mmCIF file of C-alpha atoms and ligand atoms in Angstrom:
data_model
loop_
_atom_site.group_PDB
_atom_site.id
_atom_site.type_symbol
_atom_site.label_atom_id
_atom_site.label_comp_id
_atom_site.label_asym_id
_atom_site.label_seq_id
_atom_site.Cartn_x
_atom_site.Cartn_y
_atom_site.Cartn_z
ATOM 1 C CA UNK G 1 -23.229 25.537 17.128
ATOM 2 C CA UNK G 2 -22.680 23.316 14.406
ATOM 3 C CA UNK G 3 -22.809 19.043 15.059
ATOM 4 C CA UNK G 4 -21.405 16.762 12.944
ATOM 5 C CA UNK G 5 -22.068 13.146 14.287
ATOM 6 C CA UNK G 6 -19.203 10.332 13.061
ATOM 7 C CA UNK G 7 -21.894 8.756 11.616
ATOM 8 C CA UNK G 8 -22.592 11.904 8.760
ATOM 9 C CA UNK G 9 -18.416 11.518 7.970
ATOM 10 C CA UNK G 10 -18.312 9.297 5.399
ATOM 11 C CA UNK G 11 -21.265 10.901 3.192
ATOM 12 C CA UNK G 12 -20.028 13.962 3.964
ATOM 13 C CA UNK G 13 -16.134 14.330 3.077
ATOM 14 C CA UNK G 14 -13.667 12.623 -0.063
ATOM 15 C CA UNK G 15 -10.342 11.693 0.421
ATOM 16 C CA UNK G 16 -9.755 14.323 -2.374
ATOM 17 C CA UNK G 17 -11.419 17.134 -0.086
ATOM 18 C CA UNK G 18 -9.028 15.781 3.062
ATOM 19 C CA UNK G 19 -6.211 15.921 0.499
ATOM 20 C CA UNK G 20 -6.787 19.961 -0.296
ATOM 21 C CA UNK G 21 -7.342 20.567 3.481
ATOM 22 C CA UNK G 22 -4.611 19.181 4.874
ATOM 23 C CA UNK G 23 -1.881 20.092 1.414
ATOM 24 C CA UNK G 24 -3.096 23.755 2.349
ATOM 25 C CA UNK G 25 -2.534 23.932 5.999
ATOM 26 C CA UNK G 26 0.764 22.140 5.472
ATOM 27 C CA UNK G 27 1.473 25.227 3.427
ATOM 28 C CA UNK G 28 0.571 27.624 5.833
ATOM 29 C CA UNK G 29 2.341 25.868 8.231
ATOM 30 C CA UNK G 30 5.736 26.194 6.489
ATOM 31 C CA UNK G 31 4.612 30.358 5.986
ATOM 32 C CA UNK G 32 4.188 30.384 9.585
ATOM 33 C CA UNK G 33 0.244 31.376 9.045
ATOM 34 C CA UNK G 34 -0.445 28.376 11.641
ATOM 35 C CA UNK G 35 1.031 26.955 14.444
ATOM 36 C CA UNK G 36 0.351 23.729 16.439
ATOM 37 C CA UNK G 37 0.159 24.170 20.424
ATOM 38 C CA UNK G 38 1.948 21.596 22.212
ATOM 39 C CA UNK G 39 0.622 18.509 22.642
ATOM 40 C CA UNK G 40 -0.909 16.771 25.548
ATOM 41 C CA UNK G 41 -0.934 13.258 25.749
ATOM 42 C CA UNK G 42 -1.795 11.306 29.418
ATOM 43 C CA UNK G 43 -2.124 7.583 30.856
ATOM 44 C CA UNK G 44 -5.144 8.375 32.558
ATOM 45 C CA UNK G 45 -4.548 4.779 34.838
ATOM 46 C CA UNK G 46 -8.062 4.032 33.799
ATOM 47 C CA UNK G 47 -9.219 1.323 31.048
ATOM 48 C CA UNK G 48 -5.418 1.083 30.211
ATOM 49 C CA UNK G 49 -6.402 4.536 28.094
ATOM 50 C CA UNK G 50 -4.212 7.113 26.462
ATOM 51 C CA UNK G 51 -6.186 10.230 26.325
ATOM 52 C CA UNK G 52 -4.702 14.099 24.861
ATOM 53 C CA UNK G 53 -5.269 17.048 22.922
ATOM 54 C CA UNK G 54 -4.040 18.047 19.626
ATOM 55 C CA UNK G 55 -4.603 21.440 19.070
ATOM 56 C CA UNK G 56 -3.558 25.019 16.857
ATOM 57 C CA UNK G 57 -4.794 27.906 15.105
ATOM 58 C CA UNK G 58 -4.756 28.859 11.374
ATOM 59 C CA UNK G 59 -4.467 32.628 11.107
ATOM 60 C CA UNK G 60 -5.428 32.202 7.310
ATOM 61 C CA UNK G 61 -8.827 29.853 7.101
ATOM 62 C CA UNK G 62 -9.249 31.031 11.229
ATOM 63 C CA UNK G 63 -9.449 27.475 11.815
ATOM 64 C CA UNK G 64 -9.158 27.249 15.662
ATOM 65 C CA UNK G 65 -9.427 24.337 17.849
ATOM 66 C CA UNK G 66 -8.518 21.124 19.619
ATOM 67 C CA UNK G 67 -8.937 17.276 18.609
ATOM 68 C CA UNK G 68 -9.299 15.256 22.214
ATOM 69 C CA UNK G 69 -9.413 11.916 22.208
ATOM 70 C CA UNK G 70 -6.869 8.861 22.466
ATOM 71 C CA UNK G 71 -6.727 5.252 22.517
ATOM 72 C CA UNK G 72 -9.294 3.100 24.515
ATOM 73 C CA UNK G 73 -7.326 -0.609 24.009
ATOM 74 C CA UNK G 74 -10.522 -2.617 25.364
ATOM 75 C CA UNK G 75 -12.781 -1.254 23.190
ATOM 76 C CA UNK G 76 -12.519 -4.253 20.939
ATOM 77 C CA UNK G 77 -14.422 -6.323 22.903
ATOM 78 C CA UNK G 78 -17.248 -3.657 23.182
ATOM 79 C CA UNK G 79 -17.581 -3.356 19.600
ATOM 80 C CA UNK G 80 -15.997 -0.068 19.609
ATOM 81 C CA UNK G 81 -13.030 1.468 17.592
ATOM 82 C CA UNK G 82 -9.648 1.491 19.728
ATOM 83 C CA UNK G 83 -9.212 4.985 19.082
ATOM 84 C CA UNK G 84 -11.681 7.459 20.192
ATOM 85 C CA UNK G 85 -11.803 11.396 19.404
ATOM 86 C CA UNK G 86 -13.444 14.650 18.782
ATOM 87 C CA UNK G 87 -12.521 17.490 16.639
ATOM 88 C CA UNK G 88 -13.901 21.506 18.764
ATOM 89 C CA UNK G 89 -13.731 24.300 16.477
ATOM 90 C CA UNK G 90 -13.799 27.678 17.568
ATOM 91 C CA UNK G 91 -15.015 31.081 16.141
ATOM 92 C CA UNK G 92 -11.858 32.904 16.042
ATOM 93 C CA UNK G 93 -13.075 36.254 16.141
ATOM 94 C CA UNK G 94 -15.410 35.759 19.025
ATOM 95 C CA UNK G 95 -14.202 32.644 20.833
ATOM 96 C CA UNK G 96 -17.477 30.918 20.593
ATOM 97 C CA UNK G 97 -17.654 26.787 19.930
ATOM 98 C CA UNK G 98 -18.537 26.878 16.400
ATOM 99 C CA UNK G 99 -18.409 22.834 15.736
ATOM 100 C CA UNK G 100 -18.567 19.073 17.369
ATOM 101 C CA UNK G 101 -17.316 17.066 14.600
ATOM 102 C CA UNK G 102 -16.502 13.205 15.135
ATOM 103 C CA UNK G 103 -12.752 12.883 15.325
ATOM 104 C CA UNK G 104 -12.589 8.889 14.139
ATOM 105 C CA UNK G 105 -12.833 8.558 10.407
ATOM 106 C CA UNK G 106 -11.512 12.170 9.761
ATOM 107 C CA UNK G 107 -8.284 10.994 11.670
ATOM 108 C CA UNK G 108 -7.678 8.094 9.136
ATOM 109 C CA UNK G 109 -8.596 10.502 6.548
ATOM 110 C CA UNK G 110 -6.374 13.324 7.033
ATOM 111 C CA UNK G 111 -3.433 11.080 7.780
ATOM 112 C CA UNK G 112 -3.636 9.174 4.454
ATOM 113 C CA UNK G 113 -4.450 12.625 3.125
ATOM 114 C CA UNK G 114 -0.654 13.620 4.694
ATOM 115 C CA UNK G 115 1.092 10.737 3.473
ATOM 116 C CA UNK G 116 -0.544 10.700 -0.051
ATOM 117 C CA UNK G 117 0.941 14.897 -0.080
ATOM 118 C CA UNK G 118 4.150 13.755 0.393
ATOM 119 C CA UNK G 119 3.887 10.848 -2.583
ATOM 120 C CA UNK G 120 2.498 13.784 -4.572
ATOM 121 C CA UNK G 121 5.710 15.714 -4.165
ATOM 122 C CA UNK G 122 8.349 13.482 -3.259
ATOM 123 C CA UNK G 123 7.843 10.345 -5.335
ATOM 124 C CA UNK G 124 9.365 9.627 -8.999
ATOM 125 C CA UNK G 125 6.856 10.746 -11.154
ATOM 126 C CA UNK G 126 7.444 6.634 -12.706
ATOM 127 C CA UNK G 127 6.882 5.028 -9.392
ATOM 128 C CA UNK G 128 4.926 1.679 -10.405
ATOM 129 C CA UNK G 129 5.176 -0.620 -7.222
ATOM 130 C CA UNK G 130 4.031 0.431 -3.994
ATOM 131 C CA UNK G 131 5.555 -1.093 -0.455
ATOM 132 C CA UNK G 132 3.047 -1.720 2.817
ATOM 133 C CA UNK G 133 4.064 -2.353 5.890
ATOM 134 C CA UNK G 134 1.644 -2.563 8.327
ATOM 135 C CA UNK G 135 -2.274 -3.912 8.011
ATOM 136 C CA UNK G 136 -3.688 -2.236 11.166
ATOM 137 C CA UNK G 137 -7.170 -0.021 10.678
ATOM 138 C CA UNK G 138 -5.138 2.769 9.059
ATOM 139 C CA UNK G 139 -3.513 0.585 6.601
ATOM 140 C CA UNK G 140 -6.569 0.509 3.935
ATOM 141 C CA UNK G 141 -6.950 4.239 3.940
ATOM 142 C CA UNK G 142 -3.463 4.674 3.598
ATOM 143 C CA UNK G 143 -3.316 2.271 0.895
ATOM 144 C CA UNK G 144 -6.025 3.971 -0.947
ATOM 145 C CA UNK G 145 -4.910 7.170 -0.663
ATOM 146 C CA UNK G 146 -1.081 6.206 -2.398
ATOM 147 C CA UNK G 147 -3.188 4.748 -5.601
ATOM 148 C CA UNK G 148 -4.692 7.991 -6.167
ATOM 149 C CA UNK G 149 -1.338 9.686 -6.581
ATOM 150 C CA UNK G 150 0.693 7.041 -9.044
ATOM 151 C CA UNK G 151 0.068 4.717 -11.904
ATOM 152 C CA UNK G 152 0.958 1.893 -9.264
ATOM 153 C CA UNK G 153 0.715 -1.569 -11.226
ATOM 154 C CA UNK G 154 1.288 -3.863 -8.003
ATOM 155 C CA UNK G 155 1.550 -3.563 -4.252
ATOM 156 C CA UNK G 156 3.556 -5.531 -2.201
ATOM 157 C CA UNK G 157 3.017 -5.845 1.685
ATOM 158 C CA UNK G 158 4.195 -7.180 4.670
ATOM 159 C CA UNK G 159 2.841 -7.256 8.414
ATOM 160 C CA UNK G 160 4.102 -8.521 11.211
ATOM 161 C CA UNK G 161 0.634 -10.702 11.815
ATOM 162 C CA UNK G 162 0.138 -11.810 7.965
ATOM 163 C CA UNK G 163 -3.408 -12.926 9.285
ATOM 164 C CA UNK G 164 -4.004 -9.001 8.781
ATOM 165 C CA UNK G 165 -3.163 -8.469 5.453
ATOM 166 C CA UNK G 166 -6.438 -9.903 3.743
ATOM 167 C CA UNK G 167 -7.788 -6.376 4.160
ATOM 168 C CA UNK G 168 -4.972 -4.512 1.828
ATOM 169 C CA UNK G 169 -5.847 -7.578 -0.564
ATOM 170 C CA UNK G 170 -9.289 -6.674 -0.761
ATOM 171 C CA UNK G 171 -8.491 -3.123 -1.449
ATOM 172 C CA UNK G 172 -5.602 -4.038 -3.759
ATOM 173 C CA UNK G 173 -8.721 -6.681 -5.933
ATOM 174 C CA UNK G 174 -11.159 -3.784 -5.509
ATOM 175 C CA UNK G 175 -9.166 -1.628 -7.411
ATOM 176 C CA UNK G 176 -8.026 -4.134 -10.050
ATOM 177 C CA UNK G 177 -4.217 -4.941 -8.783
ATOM 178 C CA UNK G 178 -1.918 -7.663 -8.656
ATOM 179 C CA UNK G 179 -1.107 -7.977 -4.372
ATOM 180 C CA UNK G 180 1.485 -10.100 -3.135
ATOM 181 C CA UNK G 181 2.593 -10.697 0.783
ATOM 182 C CA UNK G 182 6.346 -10.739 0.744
ATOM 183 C CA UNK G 183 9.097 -10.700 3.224
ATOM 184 C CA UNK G 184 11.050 -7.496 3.707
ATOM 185 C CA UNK G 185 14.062 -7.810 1.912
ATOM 186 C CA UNK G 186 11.556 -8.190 -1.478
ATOM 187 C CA UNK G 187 9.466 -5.502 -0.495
ATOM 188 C CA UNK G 188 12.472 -3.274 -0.099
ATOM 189 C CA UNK G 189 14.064 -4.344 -2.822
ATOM 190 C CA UNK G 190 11.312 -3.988 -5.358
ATOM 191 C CA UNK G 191 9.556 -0.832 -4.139
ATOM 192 C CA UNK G 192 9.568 2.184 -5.121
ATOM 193 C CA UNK G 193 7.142 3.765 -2.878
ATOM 194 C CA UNK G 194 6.914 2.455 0.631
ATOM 195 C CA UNK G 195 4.650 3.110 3.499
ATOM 196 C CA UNK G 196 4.863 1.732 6.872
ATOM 197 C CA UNK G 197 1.950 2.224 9.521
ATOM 198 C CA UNK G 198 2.497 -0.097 12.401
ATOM 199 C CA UNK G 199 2.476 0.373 16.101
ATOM 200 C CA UNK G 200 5.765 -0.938 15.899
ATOM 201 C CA UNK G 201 8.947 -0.259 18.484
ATOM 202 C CA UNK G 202 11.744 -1.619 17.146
ATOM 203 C CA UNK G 203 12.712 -1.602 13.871
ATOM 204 C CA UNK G 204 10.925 -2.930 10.654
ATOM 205 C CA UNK G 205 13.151 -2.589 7.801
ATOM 206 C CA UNK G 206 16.658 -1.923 7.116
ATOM 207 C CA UNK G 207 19.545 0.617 5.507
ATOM 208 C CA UNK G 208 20.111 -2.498 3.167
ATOM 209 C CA UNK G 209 16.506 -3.154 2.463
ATOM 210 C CA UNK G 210 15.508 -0.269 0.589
ATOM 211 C CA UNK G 211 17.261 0.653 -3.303
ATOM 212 C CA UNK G 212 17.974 3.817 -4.569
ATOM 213 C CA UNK G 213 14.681 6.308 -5.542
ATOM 214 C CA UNK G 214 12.434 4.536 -2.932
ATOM 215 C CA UNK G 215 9.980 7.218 -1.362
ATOM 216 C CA UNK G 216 9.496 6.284 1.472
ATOM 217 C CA UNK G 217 6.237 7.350 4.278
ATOM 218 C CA UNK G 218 6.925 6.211 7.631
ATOM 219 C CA UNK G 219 3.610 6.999 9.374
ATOM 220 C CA UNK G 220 3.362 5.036 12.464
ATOM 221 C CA UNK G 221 5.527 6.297 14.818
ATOM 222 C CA UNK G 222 3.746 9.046 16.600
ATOM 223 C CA UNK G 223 5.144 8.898 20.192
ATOM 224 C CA UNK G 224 8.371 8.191 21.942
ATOM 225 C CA UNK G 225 9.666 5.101 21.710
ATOM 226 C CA UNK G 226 8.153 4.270 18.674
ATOM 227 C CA UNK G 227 10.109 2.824 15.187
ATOM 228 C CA UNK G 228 9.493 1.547 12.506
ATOM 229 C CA UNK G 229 12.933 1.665 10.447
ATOM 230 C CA UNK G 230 16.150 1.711 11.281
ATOM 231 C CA UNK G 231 17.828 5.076 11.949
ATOM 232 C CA UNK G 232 20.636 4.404 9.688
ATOM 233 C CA UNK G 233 18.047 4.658 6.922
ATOM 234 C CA UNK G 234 16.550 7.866 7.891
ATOM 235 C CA UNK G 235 19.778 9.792 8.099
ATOM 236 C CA UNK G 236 20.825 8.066 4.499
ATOM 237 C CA UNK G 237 17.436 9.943 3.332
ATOM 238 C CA UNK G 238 16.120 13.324 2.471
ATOM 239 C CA UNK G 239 13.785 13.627 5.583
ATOM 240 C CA UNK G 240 10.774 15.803 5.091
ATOM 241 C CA UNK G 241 7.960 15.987 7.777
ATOM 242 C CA UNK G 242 4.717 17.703 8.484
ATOM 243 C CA UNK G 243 6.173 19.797 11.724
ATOM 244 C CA UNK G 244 10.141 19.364 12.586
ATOM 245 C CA UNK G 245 9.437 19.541 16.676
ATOM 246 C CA UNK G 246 7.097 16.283 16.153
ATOM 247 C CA UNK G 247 9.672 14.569 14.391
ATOM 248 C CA UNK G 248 12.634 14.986 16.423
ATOM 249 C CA UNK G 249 10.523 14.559 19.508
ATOM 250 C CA UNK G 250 7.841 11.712 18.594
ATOM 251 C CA UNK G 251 8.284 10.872 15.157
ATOM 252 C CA UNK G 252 10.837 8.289 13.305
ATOM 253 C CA UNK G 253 13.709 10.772 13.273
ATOM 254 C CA UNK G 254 13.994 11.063 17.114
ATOM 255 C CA UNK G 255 15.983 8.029 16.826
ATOM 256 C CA UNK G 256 18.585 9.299 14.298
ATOM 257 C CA UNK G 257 18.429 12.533 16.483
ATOM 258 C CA UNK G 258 19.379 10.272 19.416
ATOM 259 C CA UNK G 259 22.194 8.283 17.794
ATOM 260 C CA UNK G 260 23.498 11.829 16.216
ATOM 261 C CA UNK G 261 23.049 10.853 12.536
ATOM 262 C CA UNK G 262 21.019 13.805 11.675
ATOM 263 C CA UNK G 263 20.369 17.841 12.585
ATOM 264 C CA UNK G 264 17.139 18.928 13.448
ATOM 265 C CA UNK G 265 17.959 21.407 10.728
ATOM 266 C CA UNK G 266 18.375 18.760 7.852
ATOM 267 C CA UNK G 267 14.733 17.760 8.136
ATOM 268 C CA UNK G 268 12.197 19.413 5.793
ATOM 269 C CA UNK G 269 8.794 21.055 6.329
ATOM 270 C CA UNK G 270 7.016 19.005 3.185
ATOM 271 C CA UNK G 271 4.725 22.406 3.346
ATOM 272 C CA UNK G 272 7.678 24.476 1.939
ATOM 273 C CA UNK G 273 7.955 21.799 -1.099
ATOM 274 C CA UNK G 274 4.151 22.596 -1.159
ATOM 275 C CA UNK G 275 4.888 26.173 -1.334
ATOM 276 C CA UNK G 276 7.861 25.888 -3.461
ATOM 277 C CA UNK G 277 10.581 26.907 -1.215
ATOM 278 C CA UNK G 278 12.206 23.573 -1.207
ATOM 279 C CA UNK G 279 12.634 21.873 -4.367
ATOM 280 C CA UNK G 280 11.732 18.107 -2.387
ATOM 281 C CA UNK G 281 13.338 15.452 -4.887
ATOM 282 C CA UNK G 282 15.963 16.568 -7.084
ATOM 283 C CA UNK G 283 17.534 13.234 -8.245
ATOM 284 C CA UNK G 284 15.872 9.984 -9.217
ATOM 285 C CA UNK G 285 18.461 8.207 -7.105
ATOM 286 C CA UNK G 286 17.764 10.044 -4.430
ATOM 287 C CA UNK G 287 15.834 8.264 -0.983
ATOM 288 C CA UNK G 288 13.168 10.804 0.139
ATOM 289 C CA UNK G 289 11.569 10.087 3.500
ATOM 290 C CA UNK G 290 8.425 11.459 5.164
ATOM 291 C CA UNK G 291 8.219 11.257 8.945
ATOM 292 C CA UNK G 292 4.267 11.989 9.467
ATOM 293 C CA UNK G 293 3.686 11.860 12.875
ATOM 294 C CA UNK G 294 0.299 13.872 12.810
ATOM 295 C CA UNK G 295 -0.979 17.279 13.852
ATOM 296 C CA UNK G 296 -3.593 18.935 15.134
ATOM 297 C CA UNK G 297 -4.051 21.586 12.823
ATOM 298 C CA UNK G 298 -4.888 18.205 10.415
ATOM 299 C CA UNK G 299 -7.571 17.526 12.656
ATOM 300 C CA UNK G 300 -9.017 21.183 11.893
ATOM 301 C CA UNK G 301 -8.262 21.495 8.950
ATOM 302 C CA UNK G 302 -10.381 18.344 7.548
ATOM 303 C CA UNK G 303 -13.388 19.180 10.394
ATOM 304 C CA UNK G 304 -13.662 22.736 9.125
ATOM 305 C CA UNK G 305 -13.444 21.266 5.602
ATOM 306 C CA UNK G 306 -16.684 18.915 6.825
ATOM 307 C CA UNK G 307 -18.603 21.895 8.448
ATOM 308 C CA UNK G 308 -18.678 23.976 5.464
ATOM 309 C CA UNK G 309 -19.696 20.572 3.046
ATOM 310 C CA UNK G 310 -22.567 20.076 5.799
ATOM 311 C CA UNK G 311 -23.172 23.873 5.524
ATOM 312 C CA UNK G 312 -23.224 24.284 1.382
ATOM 313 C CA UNK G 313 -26.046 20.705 1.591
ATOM 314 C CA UNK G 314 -28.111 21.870 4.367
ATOM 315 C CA UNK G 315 -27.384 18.717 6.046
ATOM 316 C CA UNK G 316 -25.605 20.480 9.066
ATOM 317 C CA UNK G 317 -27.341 19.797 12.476
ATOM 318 C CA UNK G 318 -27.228 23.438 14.233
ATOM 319 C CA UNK G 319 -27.895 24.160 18.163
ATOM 320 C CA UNK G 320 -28.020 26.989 20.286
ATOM 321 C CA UNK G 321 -25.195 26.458 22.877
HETATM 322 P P1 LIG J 1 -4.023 -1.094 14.515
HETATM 323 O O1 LIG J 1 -3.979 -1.445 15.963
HETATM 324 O O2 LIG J 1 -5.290 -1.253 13.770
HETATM 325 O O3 LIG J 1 -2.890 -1.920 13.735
HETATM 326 C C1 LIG J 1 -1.594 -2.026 14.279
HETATM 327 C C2 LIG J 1 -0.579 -2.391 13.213
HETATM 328 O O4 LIG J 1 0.712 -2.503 13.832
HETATM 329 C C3 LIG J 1 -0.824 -3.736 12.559
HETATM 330 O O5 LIG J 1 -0.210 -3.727 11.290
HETATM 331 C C4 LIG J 1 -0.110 -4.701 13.515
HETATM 332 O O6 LIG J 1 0.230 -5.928 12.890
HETATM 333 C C5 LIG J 1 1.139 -3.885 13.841
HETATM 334 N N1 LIG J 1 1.676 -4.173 15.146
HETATM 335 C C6 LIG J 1 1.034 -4.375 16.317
HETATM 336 N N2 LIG J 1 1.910 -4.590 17.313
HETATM 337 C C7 LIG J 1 3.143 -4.514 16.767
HETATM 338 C C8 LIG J 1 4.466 -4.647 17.264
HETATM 339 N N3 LIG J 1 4.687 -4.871 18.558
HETATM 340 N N4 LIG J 1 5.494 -4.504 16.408
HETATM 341 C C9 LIG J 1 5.276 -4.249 15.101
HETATM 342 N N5 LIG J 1 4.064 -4.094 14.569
HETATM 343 C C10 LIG J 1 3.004 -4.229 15.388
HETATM 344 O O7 LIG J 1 -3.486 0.406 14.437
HETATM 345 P P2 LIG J 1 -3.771 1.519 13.322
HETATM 346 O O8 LIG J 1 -4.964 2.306 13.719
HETATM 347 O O9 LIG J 1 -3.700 0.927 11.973
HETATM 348 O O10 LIG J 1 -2.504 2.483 13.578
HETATM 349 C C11 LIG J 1 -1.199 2.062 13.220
HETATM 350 C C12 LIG J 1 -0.198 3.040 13.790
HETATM 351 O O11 LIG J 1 -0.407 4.337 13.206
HETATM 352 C C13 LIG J 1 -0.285 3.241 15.299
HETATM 353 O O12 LIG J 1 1.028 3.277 15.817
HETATM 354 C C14 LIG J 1 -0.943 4.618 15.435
HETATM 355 O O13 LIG J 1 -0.593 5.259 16.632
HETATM 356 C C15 LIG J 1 -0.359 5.316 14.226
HETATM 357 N N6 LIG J 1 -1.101 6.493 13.769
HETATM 358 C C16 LIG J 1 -0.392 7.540 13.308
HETATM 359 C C17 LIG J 1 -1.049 8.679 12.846
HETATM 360 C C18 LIG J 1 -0.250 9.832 12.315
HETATM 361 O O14 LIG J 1 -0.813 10.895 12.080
HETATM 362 N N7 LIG J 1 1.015 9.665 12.044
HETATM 363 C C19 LIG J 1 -2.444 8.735 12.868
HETATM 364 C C20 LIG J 1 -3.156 7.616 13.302
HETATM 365 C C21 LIG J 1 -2.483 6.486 13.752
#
């Protein structure tokens, strides 16, 4: 068995490779090669923790599997990371635990990775200013991500604690771009690519807020209850996700589900954009909205993506288990 400690992440594994991994299994989602299991997701009513499984199977890279893990809110003051996980592969021809991978960067890597996809293919190809809300630990590899997949010439962003948005501006100087906080109705209004990531539950930004063209990726909201926009913006948008169950169940559109603005059938797989099958944006008018609310064959497809980087460099720790 192959072990890949969190520490060996970072050296290991590129944005660019998370990118490939997760583009392709979005792909074979949408062909119905791969399938996500349902998810599992407890209050354990001890240290205030969230703890679950994400988990699926790949029949074309046989990536098999589970990510367990969840979110630890006192770890702070232990000098740990909130949110805890592991990534288990599995030989799928024998059953056998092929991989321990650490679950903690590769999360915030494959879920810029899925956001960036659906700039890629869903954005105007002219898209210059890019929208943040949200300045949480995902926010910088989110923000990264974005610049890799536009000429952006200025990012805009807005948090409900501005204390937190020194972080995007440090990005935003690293990488040689003009950053300004704004309030909402500016960031929606000048925008053309927006991403929120917050933990929020009620709504961020507005119908109003947001002109004509905006792409927009609303990647916070990953349970019930959760929002970030208002629904009335979702259902004015072409709604693409990364799996349609998530979304209508945990994701942003449950809410225009709810209010009975939208169909579970209007929202788009963005894999079958990736494969073609969709045409994604067809106007430059149009509002195109990704509703990423994270799944586990993500999880395996950026750990399996680690396993054989550590494999080609002979850095890969093996035991017999
Ligand atoms: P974080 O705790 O580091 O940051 C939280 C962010 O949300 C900050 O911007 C904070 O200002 C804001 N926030 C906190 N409380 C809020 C409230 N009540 N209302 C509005 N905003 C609030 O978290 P993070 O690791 O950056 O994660 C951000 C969100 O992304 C979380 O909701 C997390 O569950 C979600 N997430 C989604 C995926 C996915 O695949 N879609 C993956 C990882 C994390």
């Amino acid at each position: 068995m192959i072990i890949i400690p969190e520490s060996a992440i970072a050296e290991l594994i590129t944005s660019s490779d998370c990118l490939k991994a997760v583009e392709e299994v979005f792909a074979s989602m949408a062909n119905r090669s791969a399938y996500n299991f349902p998810v599992i997701r407890e209050a354990i009513g001890h240290a205030d923790a969230l703890y679950g499984f994400k988990s699926g199977f790949d029949r074309k890279s046989l990536a098999l599997g589970l990510k367990s893990g969840g979110f630890w809110p006192n770890n702070t003051s232990r000098g740990l990371t909130n949110h805890q996980s592991a990534i288990f592969l599995f030989d799928a021809d024998t059953g056998k635990c092929r991989a321990v991978v650490g679950g903690n960067l590769l999360t915030a890597l494959r879920t810029a990775a899925a956001s960036a996809i659906s700039i890629k293919y869903l954005a105007r190809k002219d898209a210059k200013v890019l929208g943040m809300i949200g300045a949480g630990h995902q926010s910088t590899f989110q923000l990264r991500a974005a610049l890799e997949q536009r000429a952006f010439e200025k990012i805009l962003a807005w948090n409900p604690h501005p204390d937190m948005l020194s972080r995007l501006e440090e990005v935003a100087k690293e990488e040689g771009l003009p950053f300004e906080a704004v309030d909402r109705d500016r960031l929606g209004a000048e925008s053309d690519v927006i991403i929120s990531i917050t933990s929020s539950f009620a709504p961020l930004l507005k119908a109003s807020q947001v002109r004509a063209g905006t792409h927009l990726a609303c990647m916070g909201t990953d349970t019930k209850g959760k929002q970030e926009i208002e629904a009335e913006l979702l259902a004015a948008a072409t709604v693409f996700t990364d799996e349609v169950e998530q979304a209508i169940t945990i994701g942003e559109t449950q809410h225009a589900i709810e209010k009975g603005l939208i169909r579970k059938e209007a929202v788009v797989e963005l894999g079958a954009v990736i494969n073609g099958t969709h045409p994604g944006r067809t106007s430059q008018d149009q509002v195109t909205l990704f509703d990423g609310t994270g799944v586990g064959l993500q999880d395996l497809a950026v750990a399996s993506a680690a396993v054989e980087l550590a494999l080609a460099r002979g850095v890969a720790i093996e035991v017999d288990f």
